[in-house]
CSV table of C-alpha atoms in Angstrom, one decimal:
chain,number,residue,atom,x,y,z
A,1,MET,CA,63.1,124.4,-6.6
A,2,GLN,CA,62.6,121.9,-9.4
A,3,LEU,CA,62.3,125.3,-11.9
A,4,PHE,CA,64.3,127.6,-10.3
A,5,ARG,CA,67.6,125.9,-10.6
A,6,PRO,CA,67.4,125.4,-14.0
A,7,LEU,CA,66.3,128.7,-14.5
A,8,GLN,CA,69.2,129.9,-12.7
A,9,GLN,CA,71.5,127.9,-14.6
A,10,ASP,CA,70.3,129.2,-17.9
A,11,ILE,CA,70.8,132.5,-17.0
A,12,PHE,CA,74.4,131.9,-15.6
A,13,THR,CA,75.2,130.3,-18.5
A,14,GLY,CA,73.6,133.0,-21.2
A,15,THR,CA,71.0,130.7,-22.8
A,16,LEU,CA,68.8,133.6,-20.7
A,17,LYS,CA,70.3,137.1,-21.8
A,18,ALA,CA,69.8,140.4,-20.1
A,19,GLY,CA,66.5,142.0,-21.3
A,20,ASP,CA,64.9,138.6,-22.3
A,21,SER,CA,61.0,137.9,-21.0
A,22,LEU,CA,60.1,135.0,-19.1
A,23,PRO,CA,56.6,133.3,-20.6
A,24,PRO,CA,53.8,134.5,-18.3
A,25,GLN,CA,53.3,132.1,-15.4
A,26,ARG,CA,50.5,130.3,-16.3
A,27,ARG,CA,51.9,129.4,-19.8
A,28,THR,CA,55.3,128.4,-18.0
A,29,ALA,CA,52.7,126.1,-15.8
A,30,ASN,CA,51.2,124.6,-18.8
A,31,ASP,CA,53.8,124.0,-21.0
A,32,LEU,CA,55.9,122.2,-18.0
A,33,GLY,CA,53.1,120.2,-16.5
A,34,LEU,CA,53.6,122.0,-13.0
A,35,SER,CA,51.2,123.4,-10.8
A,36,LEU,CA,50.7,127.6,-10.9
A,37,GLY,CA,51.9,127.7,-7.3
A,38,THR,CA,55.4,126.1,-8.2
A,39,VAL,CA,55.9,128.4,-11.0
A,40,SER,CA,55.1,131.3,-8.9
A,41,LYS,CA,57.1,130.4,-6.5
A,42,ALA,CA,60.1,129.9,-8.5
A,43,TYR,CA,59.8,133.2,-10.1
A,44,GLN,CA,59.2,135.0,-6.7
A,45,HIS,CA,62.6,133.2,-5.7
A,46,ALA,CA,64.5,134.3,-8.7
A,47,ILE,CA,63.0,137.9,-8.4
A,48,GLN,CA,64.7,137.8,-4.5
A,49,CYS,CA,67.9,136.4,-5.6
A,50,GLY,CA,68.1,139.4,-8.2
A,51,LEU,CA,68.2,137.2,-11.4
A,52,VAL,CA,65.3,138.5,-12.6
A,53,GLU,CA,62.9,141.6,-12.2
A,54,ALA,CA,58.8,141.8,-12.6
A,55,HIS,CA,57.7,145.1,-14.3
A,56,VAL,CA,54.2,146.0,-14.3
A,57,GLY,CA,52.7,145.9,-17.9
A,58,ARG,CA,56.1,144.3,-19.2
A,59,GLY,CA,56.0,140.8,-17.1
A,60,THR,CA,59.2,138.9,-16.0
A,61,ILE,CA,62.5,140.2,-17.2
A,62,VAL,CA,66.1,139.2,-17.1
A,63,SER,CA,68.2,141.2,-15.1
A,64,GLY,CA,71.1,143.0,-16.9
A,65,LEU,CA,74.2,141.0,-16.9
A,66,GLN,CA,77.7,142.4,-17.9
A,67,GLU,CA,80.3,140.2,-19.2
A,68,PRO,CA,83.4,139.1,-17.0
A,69,GLU,CA,85.6,141.0,-19.5
A,70,GLN,CA,83.7,144.2,-19.3
A,71,ILE,CA,84.0,143.9,-15.6
A,72,THR,CA,87.7,143.1,-15.4
A,73,ASP,CA,88.4,146.1,-17.8
A,74,ASN,CA,86.6,148.3,-15.5
A,75,GLY,CA,88.7,147.5,-12.7
A,76,THR,CA,85.6,146.1,-10.6
A,77,LEU,CA,86.7,144.2,-7.5
A,78,ILE,CA,84.6,141.1,-6.2
A,79,ASP,CA,84.7,140.4,-2.7
A,80,LEU,CA,84.3,136.9,-1.3
A,81,GLN,CA,86.1,137.6,2.1
A,82,THR,CA,83.1,138.4,4.1
A,83,ASN,CA,80.5,135.9,6.1
A,84,THR,CA,77.2,137.9,5.3
A,85,PRO,CA,73.8,136.8,3.7
A,86,PRO,CA,74.0,136.2,0.4
A,87,PHE,CA,70.6,138.5,-0.1
A,88,PRO,CA,69.3,141.0,2.1
A,89,LEU,CA,65.8,141.2,4.1
A,90,THR,CA,63.8,143.5,2.0
A,91,ARG,CA,63.6,147.3,2.9
A,92,SER,CA,59.9,146.8,3.3
A,93,LEU,CA,60.5,144.0,6.0
A,94,LEU,CA,62.9,146.2,8.0
A,95,LEU,CA,61.0,149.2,7.6
A,96,GLU,CA,58.0,147.4,8.8
A,97,ALA,CA,59.4,145.8,11.8
A,98,SER,CA,61.7,148.9,12.8
A,99,GLY,CA,58.4,151.0,12.8
A,100,ARG,CA,56.4,148.4,14.8
A,101,ALA,CA,59.5,148.1,17.3
A,102,ALA,CA,59.6,151.9,17.6
A,103,ARG,CA,56.0,152.0,18.6
A,104,THR,CA,56.2,149.0,21.1
A,105,LEU,CA,59.1,149.8,22.9
A,106,TYR,CA,58.5,153.4,23.3
A,107,ARG,CA,54.9,152.9,24.6
A,108,ASP,CA,56.3,150.2,27.1
A,109,SER,CA,59.3,152.2,27.9
A,110,SER,CA,59.8,154.4,31.0
A,111,MET,CA,62.7,155.6,29.1
A,112,GLN,CA,65.1,154.8,31.6
A,113,TYR,CA,68.8,152.9,31.4
A,114,PRO,CA,67.5,149.1,30.6
A,115,PRO,CA,69.0,146.5,32.5
A,116,VAL,CA,72.7,145.5,31.8
A,117,ALA,CA,71.7,141.8,30.8
A,118,GLY,CA,68.9,143.4,28.5
A,119,LEU,CA,65.1,143.7,28.8
A,120,PRO,CA,63.5,140.6,30.5
A,121,ARG,CA,61.1,140.3,27.8
A,122,HIS,CA,63.5,140.5,25.0
A,123,ARG,CA,65.7,137.8,26.5
A,124,ALA,CA,62.4,135.3,27.5
A,125,THR,CA,61.3,136.3,23.2
A,126,ILE,CA,65.1,134.9,22.0
A,127,SER,CA,65.1,131.9,24.6
A,128,GLN,CA,61.4,130.6,23.3
A,129,TRP,CA,62.5,130.9,19.9
A,130,ILE,CA,65.8,129.5,20.2
A,131,LYS,CA,63.9,126.8,22.0
A,132,LYS,CA,61.4,126.2,19.5
A,133,ARG,CA,63.8,126.3,16.3
A,134,PHE,CA,66.8,124.3,17.7
A,135,ASN,CA,65.4,122.4,20.4
A,136,ILE,CA,68.2,124.3,22.7
A,137,PRO,CA,66.7,125.2,26.4
A,138,LEU,CA,68.3,128.5,27.8
A,139,ALA,CA,66.6,130.1,30.7
A,140,PRO,CA,65.7,133.9,30.1
A,141,ASP,CA,67.8,134.9,33.2
A,142,ASP,CA,70.9,133.3,32.3
A,143,ILE,CA,71.2,135.1,28.9
A,144,THR,CA,73.1,138.4,28.5
A,145,LEU,CA,72.3,140.0,25.3
A,146,THR,CA,75.4,141.8,23.6
A,147,LEU,CA,76.4,143.7,20.5
A,148,GLY,CA,76.9,140.3,18.4
A,149,ALA,CA,78.6,137.5,19.0
A,150,LEU,CA,82.0,139.5,18.6
A,151,GLN,CA,81.8,141.4,21.9
A,152,ALA,CA,79.9,138.0,23.6
A,153,ILE,CA,83.3,136.3,22.6
A,154,SER,CA,85.2,139.3,24.0
A,155,LEU,CA,83.6,139.1,27.4
A,156,ALA,CA,83.5,135.4,27.6
A,157,ILE,CA,87.8,135.4,27.0
A,158,ALA,CA,88.1,138.3,29.6
A,159,ALA,CA,86.3,136.4,32.3
A,160,THR,CA,87.9,133.0,31.9
A,161,SER,CA,91.6,134.1,31.3
A,162,LYS,CA,94.0,136.7,32.4
A,163,VAL,CA,96.2,139.0,30.5
A,164,GLY,CA,99.1,137.4,29.3
A,165,GLN,CA,97.8,133.6,29.5
A,166,LYS,CA,97.7,131.1,26.9
A,167,ILE,CA,94.0,130.0,25.8
A,168,TYR,CA,93.2,127.6,22.9
A,169,GLY,CA,91.5,127.3,19.8
A,170,GLU,CA,90.9,125.6,16.1
A,171,PRO,CA,94.6,126.0,14.1
A,172,VAL,CA,92.0,128.0,11.5
A,173,THR,CA,89.4,130.0,13.0
A,174,PHE,CA,87.2,133.2,12.8
A,175,ALA,CA,89.3,136.2,12.5
A,176,GLY,CA,87.4,138.0,14.9
A,177,ILE,CA,88.5,135.4,17.7
A,178,LYS,CA,92.1,135.9,17.0
A,179,SER,CA,91.8,139.6,17.2
A,180,ALA,CA,90.2,139.7,20.1
A,181,ALA,CA,92.6,137.2,21.9
A,182,GLN,CA,95.2,139.9,20.7
A,183,TYR,CA,93.6,142.8,22.0
A,184,LEU,CA,92.5,141.3,25.2
A,185,GLY,CA,96.4,140.1,25.9
A,186,ARG,CA,95.9,136.5,25.2
A,187,ASP,CA,98.3,134.1,23.7
A,188,LEU,CA,95.7,132.2,21.4
A,189,CYS,CA,97.6,129.0,20.7
A,190,PRO,CA,96.3,126.2,18.2
A,191,LEU,CA,94.8,122.6,18.9
A,192,PRO,CA,95.2,119.8,16.3
A,193,MET,CA,92.0,118.7,14.8
A,194,ASP,CA,91.3,115.7,12.4
A,195,GLU,CA,88.1,115.4,10.2
A,196,ASP,CA,85.8,116.0,13.6
A,197,GLY,CA,87.2,118.8,15.2
A,198,ILE,CA,89.8,119.4,17.9
A,199,ILE,CA,91.1,116.1,19.3
A,200,PRO,CA,90.3,115.2,22.5
A,201,GLU,CA,93.5,114.0,23.6
A,202,ALA,CA,95.5,117.1,22.8
A,203,PHE,CA,92.6,119.3,24.8
A,204,GLU,CA,93.2,116.9,27.9
A,205,GLN,CA,96.8,117.0,27.5
A,206,VAL,CA,96.8,120.9,28.2
A,207,ALA,CA,93.7,120.7,30.5
A,208,ARG,CA,95.7,118.7,32.9
A,209,THR,CA,98.8,120.6,32.9
A,210,ARG,CA,97.1,124.2,33.1
A,211,PRO,CA,94.2,124.0,35.3
A,212,GLY,CA,91.2,126.5,34.3
A,213,VAL,CA,92.3,126.7,30.9
A,214,THR,CA,90.2,128.1,28.2
A,215,LEU,CA,89.1,126.5,24.9
A,216,ILE,CA,87.4,128.4,22.4
A,217,THR,CA,85.5,126.7,19.7
A,218,ILE,CA,82.8,127.0,16.6
A,219,PRO,CA,81.7,123.3,16.5
A,220,THR,CA,78.6,123.5,14.0
A,221,VAL,CA,79.7,124.6,10.8
A,222,GLN,CA,83.3,125.9,11.8
A,223,ASN,CA,84.4,128.7,10.6
A,224,PRO,CA,86.6,128.6,8.0
A,225,THR,CA,86.5,124.3,7.6
A,226,GLY,CA,82.6,124.3,7.4
A,227,LEU,CA,82.8,121.2,9.8
A,228,THR,CA,80.3,120.1,12.3
A,229,TYR,CA,81.7,118.1,15.3
A,230,SER,CA,79.8,114.8,15.8
A,231,ALA,CA,78.0,114.6,19.3
A,232,ARG,CA,80.6,112.0,20.3
A,233,ARG,CA,83.3,114.5,19.9
A,234,ARG,CA,81.4,117.0,21.7
A,235,GLN,CA,80.8,114.9,24.6
A,236,ALA,CA,84.4,114.1,24.9
A,237,LEU,CA,85.5,117.6,24.8
A,238,ALA,CA,82.9,118.5,27.5
A,239,ALA,CA,83.9,115.6,29.8
A,240,ILE,CA,87.6,116.8,29.7
A,241,ALA,CA,86.6,120.4,31.0
A,242,GLN,CA,84.3,119.2,33.4
A,243,LYS,CA,87.3,116.6,34.6
A,244,TYR,CA,89.9,119.5,34.8
A,245,ASP,CA,87.8,122.4,35.5
A,246,ALA,CA,88.8,123.8,32.0
A,247,TRP,CA,86.5,126.6,30.3
A,248,ILE,CA,84.7,126.1,27.1
A,249,ILE,CA,83.8,129.2,25.0
A,250,GLU,CA,81.7,127.9,22.4
A,251,SER,CA,80.4,129.8,19.4
A,252,ASP,CA,77.2,128.6,17.9
A,253,VAL,CA,76.1,131.4,15.5
A,254,TYR,CA,76.2,129.2,12.3
A,255,ARG,CA,73.6,126.6,13.5
A,256,PHE,CA,70.8,127.9,11.7
A,257,LEU,CA,72.6,126.6,9.0
A,258,ASN,CA,72.6,123.4,10.2
A,259,PRO,CA,69.7,122.8,12.5
A,260,THR,CA,70.0,119.1,13.0
A,261,ALA,CA,73.4,119.3,14.1
A,262,PRO,CA,74.1,117.6,17.6
A,263,ALA,CA,73.4,119.2,20.8
A,264,PRO,CA,75.8,122.0,21.9
A,265,LEU,CA,78.8,121.5,24.1
A,266,HIS,CA,76.7,123.5,26.5
A,267,SER,CA,74.0,121.0,27.1
A,268,HIS,CA,76.9,118.6,27.9
A,269,ALA,CA,78.9,120.8,30.6
A,270,PRO,CA,76.5,123.7,31.1
A,271,ASP,CA,78.8,124.7,34.2
A,272,ARG,CA,82.1,124.8,32.1
A,273,THR,CA,80.8,126.3,29.2
A,274,LEU,CA,80.0,130.0,27.9
A,275,TYR,CA,77.5,129.5,25.3
A,276,ILE,CA,77.5,132.4,22.6
A,277,ASN,CA,74.7,132.8,19.5
A,278,SER,CA,74.0,136.0,17.5
A,279,PHE,CA,71.1,137.4,14.9
A,280,SER,CA,74.1,139.1,12.9
A,281,LYS,CA,74.7,136.3,10.4
A,282,CYS,CA,71.3,134.8,10.1
A,283,LEU,CA,69.3,138.1,9.9
A,284,SER,CA,71.3,141.2,9.3
A,285,PRO,CA,75.0,142.4,9.9
A,286,ASP,CA,73.0,145.7,10.8
A,287,LEU,CA,71.4,144.1,13.6
A,288,ARG,CA,74.1,143.7,16.3
A,289,VAL,CA,72.4,141.7,18.4
A,290,GLY,CA,74.0,138.7,20.2
A,291,LEU,CA,73.8,136.5,23.3
A,292,LEU,CA,76.3,135.0,25.8
A,293,VAL,CA,74.7,132.1,28.4
A,294,ALA,CA,77.6,131.9,31.2
A,295,PRO,CA,77.6,129.6,34.6
A,296,GLU,CA,76.4,131.5,36.9
A,297,GLN,CA,79.5,132.0,39.1
A,298,LEU,CA,80.8,134.1,36.0
A,299,ARG,CA,77.9,136.6,35.1
A,300,ALA,CA,78.7,138.9,37.5
A,301,LYS,CA,82.1,139.3,35.9
A,302,ILE,CA,80.5,139.4,32.5
A,303,GLN,CA,78.1,141.9,33.4
A,304,GLN,CA,80.5,144.1,35.0
A,305,GLY,CA,82.4,144.0,31.5
A,306,GLN,CA,79.4,144.5,29.8
A,307,GLN,CA,78.5,147.7,31.9
A,308,ALA,CA,82.2,149.0,31.3
A,309,GLY,CA,81.9,148.6,27.6
A,310,GLY,CA,78.7,150.6,27.2
A,311,TRP,CA,76.1,149.6,29.7
A,312,SER,CA,74.0,147.7,27.6
A,313,ILE,CA,72.9,146.6,23.7
A,314,PRO,CA,70.3,148.9,22.5
A,315,PRO,CA,66.9,148.0,23.3
A,316,LEU,CA,65.6,148.9,20.0
A,317,SER,CA,67.9,146.3,17.9
A,318,VAL,CA,66.8,143.4,20.2
A,319,GLU,CA,63.0,144.8,19.7
A,320,ILE,CA,63.4,144.6,15.8
A,321,VAL,CA,64.7,141.0,16.1
A,322,CYS,CA,61.9,139.9,18.1
A,323,GLN,CA,59.5,141.6,16.4
A,324,LEU,CA,61.2,139.3,13.2
A,325,LEU,CA,61.5,136.2,15.3
A,326,GLN,CA,57.6,136.4,16.3
A,327,ASN,CA,56.2,137.2,13.1
A,328,GLY,CA,57.6,134.2,11.1
A,329,VAL,CA,59.6,136.2,9.0
A,330,ALA,CA,63.1,134.9,10.5
A,331,ASP,CA,62.4,131.5,10.2
A,332,ALA,CA,61.4,131.5,6.3
A,333,TYR,CA,64.3,134.0,5.7
A,334,MET,CA,66.8,131.5,7.4
A,335,THR,CA,65.1,128.6,5.5
A,336,ARG,CA,66.1,130.7,2.2
A,337,LEU,CA,69.4,131.6,2.9
A,338,ALA,CA,70.2,127.8,3.9
A,339,GLN,CA,69.0,126.8,0.0
A,340,THR,CA,70.7,129.8,-1.6
A,341,CYS,CA,73.9,128.7,-0.2
A,342,ARG,CA,73.6,125.0,-1.0
A,343,ASP,CA,72.8,126.5,-4.6
A,344,ARG,CA,76.1,128.6,-4.5
A,345,ALA,CA,77.9,125.7,-3.4
A,346,THR,CA,76.9,123.7,-6.2
A,347,LEU,CA,77.7,126.3,-8.4
A,348,VAL,CA,81.1,126.7,-6.9
A,349,SER,CA,81.6,122.7,-7.4
A,350,ARG,CA,81.2,122.8,-10.9
A,351,GLN,CA,84.0,125.3,-11.4
A,352,LEU,CA,86.3,124.9,-8.4
A,353,ASN,CA,86.2,121.3,-7.3
A,354,ASP,CA,88.8,121.5,-4.8
A,355,PHE,CA,86.5,123.6,-2.3
A,356,ARG,CA,84.9,121.6,0.4
A,357,ALA,CA,81.2,121.9,0.7
A,358,PRO,CA,80.1,120.8,4.6
A,359,ALA,CA,79.0,116.9,4.7
A,360,SER,CA,75.5,118.5,6.4
A,361,GLY,CA,73.7,121.1,6.1
A,362,SER,CA,74.7,124.5,5.0
A,363,SER,CA,77.2,126.9,4.8
A,364,TYR,CA,77.8,130.7,4.2
A,365,HIS,CA,81.9,129.3,3.2
A,366,LEU,CA,83.7,126.7,1.1
A,367,TRP,CA,87.2,125.6,2.4
A,368,MET,CA,90.3,124.5,0.5
A,369,PRO,CA,92.9,123.2,2.9
A,370,CYS,CA,96.4,123.9,2.0
A,371,ASN,CA,99.4,125.1,3.7
A,372,PHE,CA,100.1,128.7,5.0
A,373,GLN,CA,102.4,129.6,2.4
A,374,THR,CA,100.5,128.0,-0.7
A,375,ALA,CA,97.7,129.6,0.7
A,376,GLU,CA,98.8,133.0,0.9
A,377,LYS,CA,100.4,132.8,-2.9
A,378,MET,CA,96.6,131.8,-3.8
A,379,TYR,CA,95.2,134.5,-2.0
A,380,ILE,CA,97.6,137.1,-4.1
A,381,GLN,CA,96.7,135.1,-7.6
A,382,ALA,CA,93.3,135.8,-6.7
A,383,GLY,CA,93.7,139.3,-5.9
A,384,ASN,CA,95.4,139.8,-9.4
A,385,GLN,CA,92.4,138.5,-10.9
A,386,ASN,CA,90.3,141.4,-8.9
A,387,VAL,CA,88.9,139.1,-6.5
A,388,ILE,CA,89.4,139.5,-2.8
A,389,LEU,CA,89.4,136.2,-0.6
A,390,THR,CA,89.9,136.0,3.4
A,391,PRO,CA,93.7,137.0,4.1
A,392,PRO,CA,95.3,133.3,5.2
A,393,ALA,CA,97.2,135.2,8.1
A,394,ALA,CA,93.8,136.6,9.4
A,395,ILE,CA,92.2,133.0,10.5
A,396,THR,CA,95.6,130.9,10.9
A,397,LEU,CA,96.8,130.8,14.4
A,398,HIS,CA,100.7,131.2,14.5
A,399,PRO,CA,101.3,130.6,10.7
A,400,ALA,CA,104.7,129.5,9.3
A,401,PRO,CA,105.0,128.4,5.7
A,402,ASP,CA,104.7,124.9,6.3
A,403,THR,CA,101.1,125.5,9.0
A,404,ALA,CA,98.0,123.9,7.9
A,405,SER,CA,95.8,126.6,6.6
A,406,GLY,CA,93.9,127.3,3.5
A,407,ILE,CA,91.6,129.3,1.4
A,408,ARG,CA,88.1,130.5,2.6
A,409,LEU,CA,85.7,131.4,-0.1
A,410,CYS,CA,82.4,133.3,1.2
A,411,LEU,CA,79.3,132.2,-0.9
A,412,GLY,CA,77.4,135.6,0.3
A,413,SER,CA,80.0,138.6,0.5
A,414,GLU,CA,78.9,139.2,-3.4
A,415,GLN,CA,75.2,139.5,-3.6
A,416,ARG,CA,74.4,139.6,-7.2
A,417,PRO,CA,74.6,136.5,-8.7
A,418,GLN,CA,76.0,137.3,-12.0
A,419,TYR,CA,79.2,138.8,-10.1
A,420,PHE,CA,79.3,135.9,-7.9
A,421,TYR,CA,79.4,133.8,-11.1
A,422,PHE,CA,82.1,136.0,-12.7
A,423,ALA,CA,84.3,135.8,-9.5
A,424,LEU,CA,84.3,132.0,-9.7
A,425,LEU,CA,85.4,132.3,-13.5
A,426,ARG,CA,88.2,134.4,-12.7
A,427,LEU,CA,89.1,131.9,-9.4
A,428,LYS,CA,89.0,129.4,-11.6
A,429,LYS,CA,91.8,130.8,-13.9
A,430,ALA,CA,93.7,132.5,-10.8
A,431,LEU,CA,93.6,128.9,-9.2
A,432,THR,CA,94.9,127.0,-12.2
A,433,GLN,CA,98.4,128.7,-12.1
A,434,ASP,CA,101.5,127.6,-10.7
A,435,PRO,CA,101.3,129.0,-6.9
A,436,SER,CA,104.9,129.9,-7.6
A,437,SER,CA,104.2,132.6,-10.2
A,438,ALA,CA,102.2,134.6,-7.7
A,439,CYS,CA,103.6,138.2,-7.6
A,440,GLY,CA,104.2,139.5,-3.7
A,441,ILE,CA,106.4,138.8,-0.5
A,442,ILE,CA,105.1,135.8,1.4
């Protein structure tokens, strides 16, 4: 990255302009004293990020950029509200994997309904990859494949609680968790957090007074704060769940951005934890493939819910994922995703230093903490600049004016690097205004 980052900065700042030609790779290598391989990798990464384009006979050209004023005058909205990859898998890779997956699946398939939990060989492949990538042992027979993490979350909530019951989570959380709880008729209540995650004493208090209570958490690259719970905090929460027969629903979908994070809560209390992961965030939102590992006593109930909701996940989507896991594409892609997110976080820090980057690993989002009322006003001010941020009400539990909340800035939903940079300039203007000047009903 020693060449890519200065190249990226020169393009963002206008030192290199649209249509400018980069010198041939061999000349760049000689001029800078770098290997040809290093220069080639930097050029290729810039192409993948959309900064430059390669043209036969013309060389490598800086991609077309528009000035921020032109975008604003045209009324272009820039969306920074959704956690998606900052660049997609290439079409050729997806087409190749899809074709191979279809040939493999329909050659081997009996064209019958698959098992509700998913095909055994798919579960085995995913289990092996998670063990190799993250050193997390999951028995294939314990896995139920789902339509992404959100279906797994819904199944887990339904299996561990009843309509009208209180369940507990982080005071700011993934909007999908809040939506699933509301749809299922559960009252999702906040537990206090510190810089290390949910405070164990708070969890113990509700676990002691509410037998079988459910806690739902994102302990690795928490959404939206970005924090990663320490091993000690995970052990403490798991011990409380075991002591009081409480349930923990653990979403681990962002582990690929911090692969050295401590072992999941599931490893400390497998009989009280429902473990969730997904390939929608780390490969493609189009591939709605998730997994749920539940204690044996809950599996029949979960699979009943899976069957009632559509039987099982379509095997073709899972086969595509398995192809990408087996041919090494997934590993390489995730590594590049993490690096691109770190690069974008660095760019944000130069313009907006109030946003927090994670202390370790990478993240799809950055977080600026403030109370709910201030967050709502800043959200409106960003909208006035045609930048869409995550609505604070969508991610805050039981919001009130002084409730702890904040602004989440997603690093990947605007994939075009130049538009992402323009959004930061607009946000800098919006967030330096007095929040009391925001127009709108709070």
